[in-house]
């Protein structure tokens, strides 16, 4: 399975952690680095077991899963540039007043309204995910979506 398939087939928990646990290794979903279980990895004078080392790798190579994901194309995140900026500032723990001053927009209540809109988007996304899961379960018997065959010559976003 290539990195793209591994990433898109990962569970929400795996995406959140940034890695997938396999039988004999951990795999970074962000870059594909594999860390073998049962091996101790030395880094900066400290020895890490594999599970802790993959988390260390994500921190060192990608800063955080949030940083990696927030830098993805807006076509993948579904966030506008403005929402992306707000999410970054929210993640930094800034208050509504600080965000309002930094962006120079509206008032603190405007920022609270943006927070509310993003939480609404979160709720909608959860419902959508459940709908898609239910559709996949039903489609096991009668698929509505067809996979592309390996020799497809014309591939687009559909």
Coordinates of N, CA and C in Angstrom, one line a residue:
X1 N 0.8 -1.2 0.0 CA 0.0 0.0 0.0 C 0.9 1.2 0.0
X2 N 0.7 2.2 -0.9 CA 1.5 3.4 -1.0 C 1.1 4.4 0.1
X3 N 1.9 5.4 0.3 CA 1.7 6.4 1.4 C 0.4 7.0 1.3
X4 N 0.0 7.4 0.1 CA -1.3 8.1 -0.1 C -2.5 7.2 0.3
X5 N -2.4 6.0 -0.1 CA -3.5 5.0 0.3 C -3.5 4.8 1.8
X6 N -2.3 4.7 2.4 CA -2.1 4.5 3.8 C -2.7 5.7 4.6
X7 N -2.4 6.9 4.1 CA -3.0 8.1 4.7 C -4.5 8.1 4.6
X8 N -5.0 8.0 3.4 CA -6.5 8.1 3.2 C -7.3 7.0 3.8
X9 N -6.7 5.8 4.0 CA -7.4 4.7 4.6 C -7.2 4.6 6.1
X10 N -6.5 5.5 6.7 CA -6.2 5.5 8.1 C -7.5 5.9 8.9
X11 N -7.6 5.4 10.1 CA -8.8 5.8 10.9 C -8.5 7.3 11.4
X12 N -9.6 7.9 12.0 CA -9.4 9.2 12.6 C -8.4 9.2 13.7
X13 N -8.4 8.2 14.5 CA -7.4 8.1 15.6 C -6.0 8.0 15.1
X14 N -5.8 7.2 14.0 CA -4.5 7.1 13.4 C -4.0 8.4 12.8
X15 N -4.9 9.1 12.1 CA -4.6 10.4 11.5 C -4.2 11.4 12.6
X16 N -5.0 11.4 13.6 CA -4.7 12.3 14.8 C -3.3 12.0 15.4
X17 N -2.9 10.8 15.5 CA -1.6 10.5 16.0 C -0.5 10.7 15.0
X18 N -0.9 10.5 13.7 CA 0.1 10.7 12.7 C 0.9 9.4 12.2
X19 N 0.5 8.3 12.9 CA 1.2 7.1 12.5 C 0.2 5.9 12.6
X20 N 0.5 4.8 11.9 CA -0.3 3.6 11.9 C 0.6 2.5 12.5
X21 N 0.0 1.8 13.4 CA 0.7 0.6 14.0 C 0.4 -0.6 13.1
X22 N 1.4 -1.2 12.6 CA 1.3 -2.5 11.9 C 1.8 -3.6 12.8
X23 N 1.8 -4.8 12.3 CA 2.2 -6.0 13.1 C 3.7 -5.9 13.6
X24 N 4.6 -5.5 12.7 CA 6.0 -5.4 13.2 C 6.7 -4.1 13.1
X25 N 5.9 -3.0 12.8 CA 6.5 -1.7 12.7 C 5.4 -0.6 12.9
X26 N 5.8 0.6 13.1 CA 5.0 1.8 13.0 C 5.3 2.5 11.7
X27 N 4.3 3.1 11.1 CA 4.6 3.9 9.9 C 4.0 5.3 10.0
X28 N 4.9 6.3 9.7 CA 4.5 7.7 9.8 C 3.5 7.9 8.6
X29 N 2.3 8.4 8.9 CA 1.4 8.6 7.8 C 1.7 9.9 7.0
X30 N 2.6 10.7 7.5 CA 2.9 12.0 6.9 C 4.1 11.9 5.9
X31 N 5.0 11.0 6.2 CA 6.1 10.8 5.2 C 6.5 9.4 4.9
X32 N 5.9 8.4 5.6 CA 6.2 7.0 5.2 C 7.3 6.4 6.0
X33 N 8.0 7.1 6.9 CA 9.1 6.5 7.6 C 8.5 5.3 8.5
X34 N 9.3 4.2 8.4 CA 8.9 3.0 9.2 C 9.9 2.9 10.3
X35 N 9.3 2.5 11.5 CA 10.1 2.3 12.7 C 9.7 0.9 13.2
X36 N 10.8 0.0 13.2 CA 10.6 -1.4 13.5 C 10.3 -1.6 15.0
X37 N 9.3 -2.4 15.4 CA 9.1 -2.7 16.8 C 10.2 -3.5 17.3
X38 N 10.5 -3.4 18.6 CA 11.5 -4.2 19.3 C 12.9 -3.6 19.1
X39 N 13.0 -2.5 18.4 CA 14.3 -1.9 18.3 C 14.4 -0.6 19.1
X40 N 15.5 -0.3 19.7 CA 15.7 0.9 20.5 C 16.5 1.9 19.6
X41 N 15.9 3.1 19.5 CA 16.5 4.1 18.6 C 17.1 5.2 19.4
X42 N 18.5 5.4 19.2 CA 19.2 6.5 19.9 C 19.0 7.8 19.1
X43 N 18.6 8.9 19.9 CA 18.5 10.2 19.3 C 18.8 11.3 20.3
X44 N 19.8 12.1 19.9 CA 20.2 13.2 20.8 C 20.6 12.7 22.2
X45 N 21.3 11.6 22.3 CA 21.7 11.0 23.6 C 20.7 10.3 24.4
X46 N 19.5 10.1 23.8 CA 18.4 9.4 24.5 C 18.0 8.2 23.7
X47 N 17.7 7.1 24.4 CA 17.2 5.9 23.7 C 15.7 5.8 23.8
X48 N 15.1 5.6 22.7 CA 13.6 5.5 22.6 C 13.2 4.2 22.1
X49 N 12.2 3.6 22.7 CA 11.6 2.4 22.2 C 10.8 2.9 20.9
X50 N 10.4 1.9 20.1 CA 9.8 2.3 18.8 C 8.6 3.1 18.8
X51 N 7.7 2.8 19.8 CA 6.4 3.5 19.9 C 6.6 5.0 20.2
X52 N 7.6 5.2 21.1 CA 7.9 6.6 21.5 C 8.7 7.3 20.4
X53 N 9.5 6.5 19.7 CA 10.4 7.1 18.7 C 9.6 7.6 17.5
X54 N 8.5 6.9 17.1 CA 7.7 7.4 16.0 C 7.0 8.7 16.4
X55 N 6.6 8.9 17.6 CA 6.1 10.2 18.1 C 7.1 11.3 18.1
X56 N 8.4 10.9 18.5 CA 9.5 11.8 18.5 C 9.8 12.2 17.0
X57 N 9.8 11.3 16.1 CA 10.0 11.6 14.7 C 9.0 12.6 14.2
X58 N 7.7 12.4 14.5 CA 6.7 13.3 14.0 C 6.9 14.7 14.6
X59 N 7.3 14.8 15.8 CA 7.6 16.1 16.4 C 8.8 16.8 15.7
X60 N 9.8 16.0 15.5 CA 11.1 16.6 14.9 C 10.9 16.9 13.4
X61 N 10.3 16.0 12.7 CA 10.3 16.1 11.2 C 9.1 17.0 10.8
X62 N 8.0 16.9 11.5 CA 6.8 17.6 11.0 C 6.2 18.6 12.0
X63 N 6.9 18.9 13.1 CA 6.4 19.8 14.2 C 5.2 19.1 14.9
X64 N 4.1 18.9 14.2 CA 3.0 18.2 14.8 C 2.1 17.8 13.7
X65 N 1.2 16.9 14.0 CA 0.2 16.5 13.0 C -0.6 17.7 12.5
X66 N -1.0 18.5 13.5 CA -1.8 19.7 13.2 C -1.0 20.6 12.1
X67 N 0.3 20.8 12.4 CA 1.0 21.6 11.4 C 1.1 21.0 10.0
X68 N 1.2 19.7 10.0 CA 1.2 19.0 8.7 C -0.1 19.2 8.0
X69 N -1.2 18.9 8.7 CA -2.5 18.9 8.1 C -2.9 20.3 7.7
X70 N -2.6 21.3 8.5 CA -3.1 22.7 8.2 C -2.4 23.3 7.0
X71 N -1.2 22.7 6.7 CA -0.5 23.2 5.5 C -0.9 22.4 4.2
X72 N -1.8 21.5 4.3 CA -2.3 20.8 3.1 C -3.2 21.8 2.3
X73 N -3.3 21.5 1.0 CA -4.1 22.3 0.1 C -5.5 22.4 0.6
X74 N -6.1 23.6 0.3 CA -7.5 23.9 0.8 C -8.5 22.9 0.2
X75 N -8.1 22.4 -1.0 CA -9.0 21.4 -1.6 C -9.1 20.1 -0.8
X76 N -8.0 19.8 0.0 CA -8.0 18.6 0.9 C -8.6 18.9 2.2
X77 N -8.4 20.1 2.8 CA -8.9 20.5 4.1 C -10.3 21.0 4.1
X78 N -10.7 21.6 3.0 CA -12.0 22.2 3.0 C -12.1 23.5 3.7
X79 N -10.9 24.1 4.0 CA -10.9 25.3 4.8 C -10.5 26.5 3.8
X80 N -11.2 27.6 4.0 CA -10.8 28.8 3.3 C -9.5 29.3 3.8
X81 N -8.8 30.2 3.2 CA -7.6 30.8 3.7 C -7.9 31.5 5.0
X82 N -9.0 32.2 5.2 CA -9.3 32.9 6.4 C -9.6 31.8 7.5
X83 N -10.3 30.8 7.3 CA -10.5 29.7 8.3 C -9.2 29.1 8.7
X84 N -8.3 28.9 7.7 CA -7.0 28.3 8.0 C -6.2 29.2 8.9
X85 N -6.2 30.5 8.7 CA -5.5 31.4 9.6 C -6.1 31.4 11.0
X86 N -7.4 31.4 11.1 CA -8.1 31.3 12.4 C -7.7 30.0 13.1
X87 N -7.7 28.9 12.4 CA -7.4 27.6 13.0 C -6.0 27.6 13.6
X88 N -5.1 28.2 12.8 CA -3.7 28.3 13.3 C -3.6 29.1 14.6
X89 N -4.3 30.2 14.7 CA -4.3 31.0 15.9 C -5.0 30.4 17.0
X90 N -6.1 29.7 16.8 CA -6.8 29.0 17.8 C -5.9 27.9 18.4
X91 N -5.2 27.2 17.5 CA -4.3 26.1 17.9 C -3.1 26.7 18.8
X92 N -2.7 27.9 18.5 CA -1.7 28.5 19.3 C -2.2 29.0 20.7
X93 N -3.5 28.8 20.9 CA -4.1 29.1 22.2 C -4.4 30.6 22.4
X94 N -4.4 31.4 21.3 CA -4.7 32.8 21.5 C -6.2 33.1 21.8
X95 N -6.4 34.1 22.5 CA -7.7 34.5 22.9 C -8.4 35.2 21.7
X96 N -9.7 35.4 21.8 CA -10.5 36.0 20.8 C -10.0 37.5 20.6
X97 N -9.7 38.1 21.7 CA -9.2 39.5 21.6 C -7.8 39.6 20.9
X98 N -6.9 38.6 21.3 CA -5.6 38.6 20.6 C -5.7 38.3 19.1
X99 N -6.6 37.4 18.8 CA -6.8 37.1 17.4 C -7.4 38.3 16.6
X100 N -8.3 38.9 17.2 CA -9.0 40.1 16.6 C -7.9 41.2 16.3
X101 N -7.0 41.4 17.3 CA -6.0 42.4 17.2 C -5.0 42.0 16.1
X102 N -4.6 40.7 16.1 CA -3.6 40.2 15.2 C -4.0 40.3 13.8
X103 N -5.3 39.9 13.5 CA -5.8 39.9 12.2 C -6.4 41.3 11.8
X104 N -6.7 42.1 12.8 CA -7.2 43.4 12.5 C -8.6 43.4 11.9
X105 N -9.4 42.5 12.4 CA -10.8 42.3 11.9 C -11.8 42.4 13.0
X106 N -12.9 43.0 12.7 CA -14.1 43.0 13.5 C -13.8 43.3 15.0
X107 N -14.5 42.4 15.8 CA -14.3 42.5 17.3 C -14.1 41.1 17.8
X108 N -14.0 41.0 19.1 CA -13.8 39.7 19.8 C -15.0 38.8 19.5
X109 N -16.2 39.5 19.4 CA -17.4 38.7 19.1 C -17.4 38.1 17.7
X110 N -16.8 38.8 16.8 CA -16.6 38.3 15.4 C -15.8 37.0 15.4
X111 N -14.8 37.0 16.2 CA -13.9 35.8 16.3 C -14.7 34.7 17.0
X112 N -15.5 35.0 18.0 CA -16.4 34.0 18.6 C -17.3 33.4 17.6
X113 N -17.8 34.2 16.7 CA -18.7 33.8 15.7 C -18.0 32.8 14.7
X114 N -16.7 33.1 14.4 CA -16.0 32.2 13.6 C -15.7 30.9 14.3
X115 N -15.5 30.9 15.6 CA -15.3 29.7 16.3 C -16.6 28.8 16.2
X116 N -17.7 29.5 16.4 CA -19.0 28.8 16.3 C -19.2 28.2 14.9
X117 N -18.8 28.9 13.9 CA -19.0 28.4 12.5 C -18.1 27.2 12.3
X118 N -16.9 27.2 12.8 CA -16.0 26.0 12.7 C -16.5 24.8 13.5
X119 N -17.1 25.1 14.6 CA -17.7 24.0 15.4 C -18.9 23.4 14.7
X120 N -19.6 24.3 14.0 CA -20.8 23.8 13.2 C -20.3 22.9 12.1
X121 N -19.2 23.3 11.4 CA -18.6 22.5 10.4 C -18.1 21.2 10.9
X122 N -17.6 21.2 12.1 CA -17.2 19.9 12.8 C -18.4 19.0 12.9
X123 N -19.5 19.5 13.4 CA -20.6 18.7 13.6 C -21.1 18.1 12.3
X124 N -21.2 18.9 11.2 CA -21.6 18.5 9.9 C -20.7 17.4 9.4
X125 N -19.4 17.6 9.6 CA -18.4 16.6 9.2 C -18.6 15.3 9.8
X126 N -18.9 15.3 11.1 CA -19.2 14.0 11.8 C -20.4 13.3 11.2
X127 N -21.4 14.0 10.9 CA -22.6 13.4 10.3 C -22.2 12.9 8.9
X128 N -21.5 13.6 8.2 CA -21.1 13.2 6.8 C -20.2 11.9 6.9
X129 N -19.3 11.9 7.8 CA -18.5 10.7 8.0 C -19.3 9.4 8.3
X130 N -20.3 9.6 9.2 CA -21.2 8.5 9.5 C -22.0 8.0 8.3
X131 N -22.5 9.0 7.6 CA -23.2 8.7 6.3 C -22.4 7.9 5.3
X132 N -21.1 8.3 5.2 CA -20.2 7.6 4.2 C -19.9 6.2 4.7
X133 N -19.7 6.1 6.1 CA -19.4 4.7 6.6 C -20.6 3.8 6.4
X134 N -21.8 4.3 6.6 CA -23.0 3.5 6.4 C -23.2 3.2 4.9
X135 N -22.8 4.1 4.0 CA -22.9 3.8 2.6 C -21.9 2.8 2.2
X136 N -20.6 2.8 2.8 CA -19.6 1.8 2.5 C -20.1 0.4 2.9
X137 N -20.7 0.4 4.1 CA -21.2 -0.9 4.6 C -22.2 -1.5 3.6
X138 N -23.1 -0.7 3.2 CA -24.2 -1.1 2.3 C -23.6 -1.5 0.9
X139 N -22.6 -0.7 0.5 CA -22.0 -0.9 -0.8 C -21.2 -2.2 -0.9
X140 N -20.9 -2.9 0.2 CA -20.1 -4.1 0.1 C -20.9 -5.1 -0.7
X141 N -22.2 -5.0 -0.7 CA -23.0 -6.0 -1.5 C -23.3 -5.4 -2.9
X142 N -23.4 -4.1 -3.1 CA -23.8 -3.6 -4.3 C -23.1 -2.2 -4.5
X143 N -21.8 -2.2 -4.9 CA -21.0 -1.0 -4.9 C -21.6 0.1 -5.8
X144 N -21.7 1.3 -5.2 CA -22.2 2.5 -6.0 C -21.0 3.2 -6.5
X145 N -19.8 3.1 -5.9 CA -18.6 3.7 -6.4 C -17.7 2.6 -6.9
X146 N -17.1 2.9 -8.0 CA -16.2 1.9 -8.6 C -14.8 2.4 -8.5
X147 N -13.9 1.5 -8.2 CA -12.5 1.8 -8.2 C -11.9 1.9 -9.6
X148 N -11.0 2.8 -9.8 CA -10.3 2.9 -11.1 C -9.5 1.7 -11.4
X149 N -9.5 1.2 -12.6 CA -8.6 0.1 -12.9 C -7.2 0.6 -13.2
X150 N -6.2 -0.2 -13.0 CA -4.8 0.2 -13.1 C -4.4 0.8 -14.4
X151 N -5.0 0.5 -15.5 CA -4.6 1.0 -16.8 C -5.5 2.1 -17.3
X152 N -6.2 2.8 -16.4 CA -7.1 3.9 -16.8 C -6.2 5.0 -17.4
X153 N -6.6 5.5 -18.6 CA -5.9 6.5 -19.3 C -6.4 7.9 -18.9
X154 N -7.7 8.0 -18.7 CA -8.2 9.3 -18.4 C -8.8 9.3 -17.0
X155 N -8.0 10.0 -16.1 CA -8.4 10.1 -14.7 C -8.6 11.6 -14.3
X156 N -9.8 11.9 -13.7 CA -10.0 13.2 -13.3 C -10.5 13.2 -11.8
X157 N -11.0 14.3 -11.3 CA -11.4 14.3 -9.9 C -12.7 13.6 -9.6
X158 N -13.4 13.1 -10.6 CA -14.7 12.4 -10.4 C -14.4 11.1 -9.8

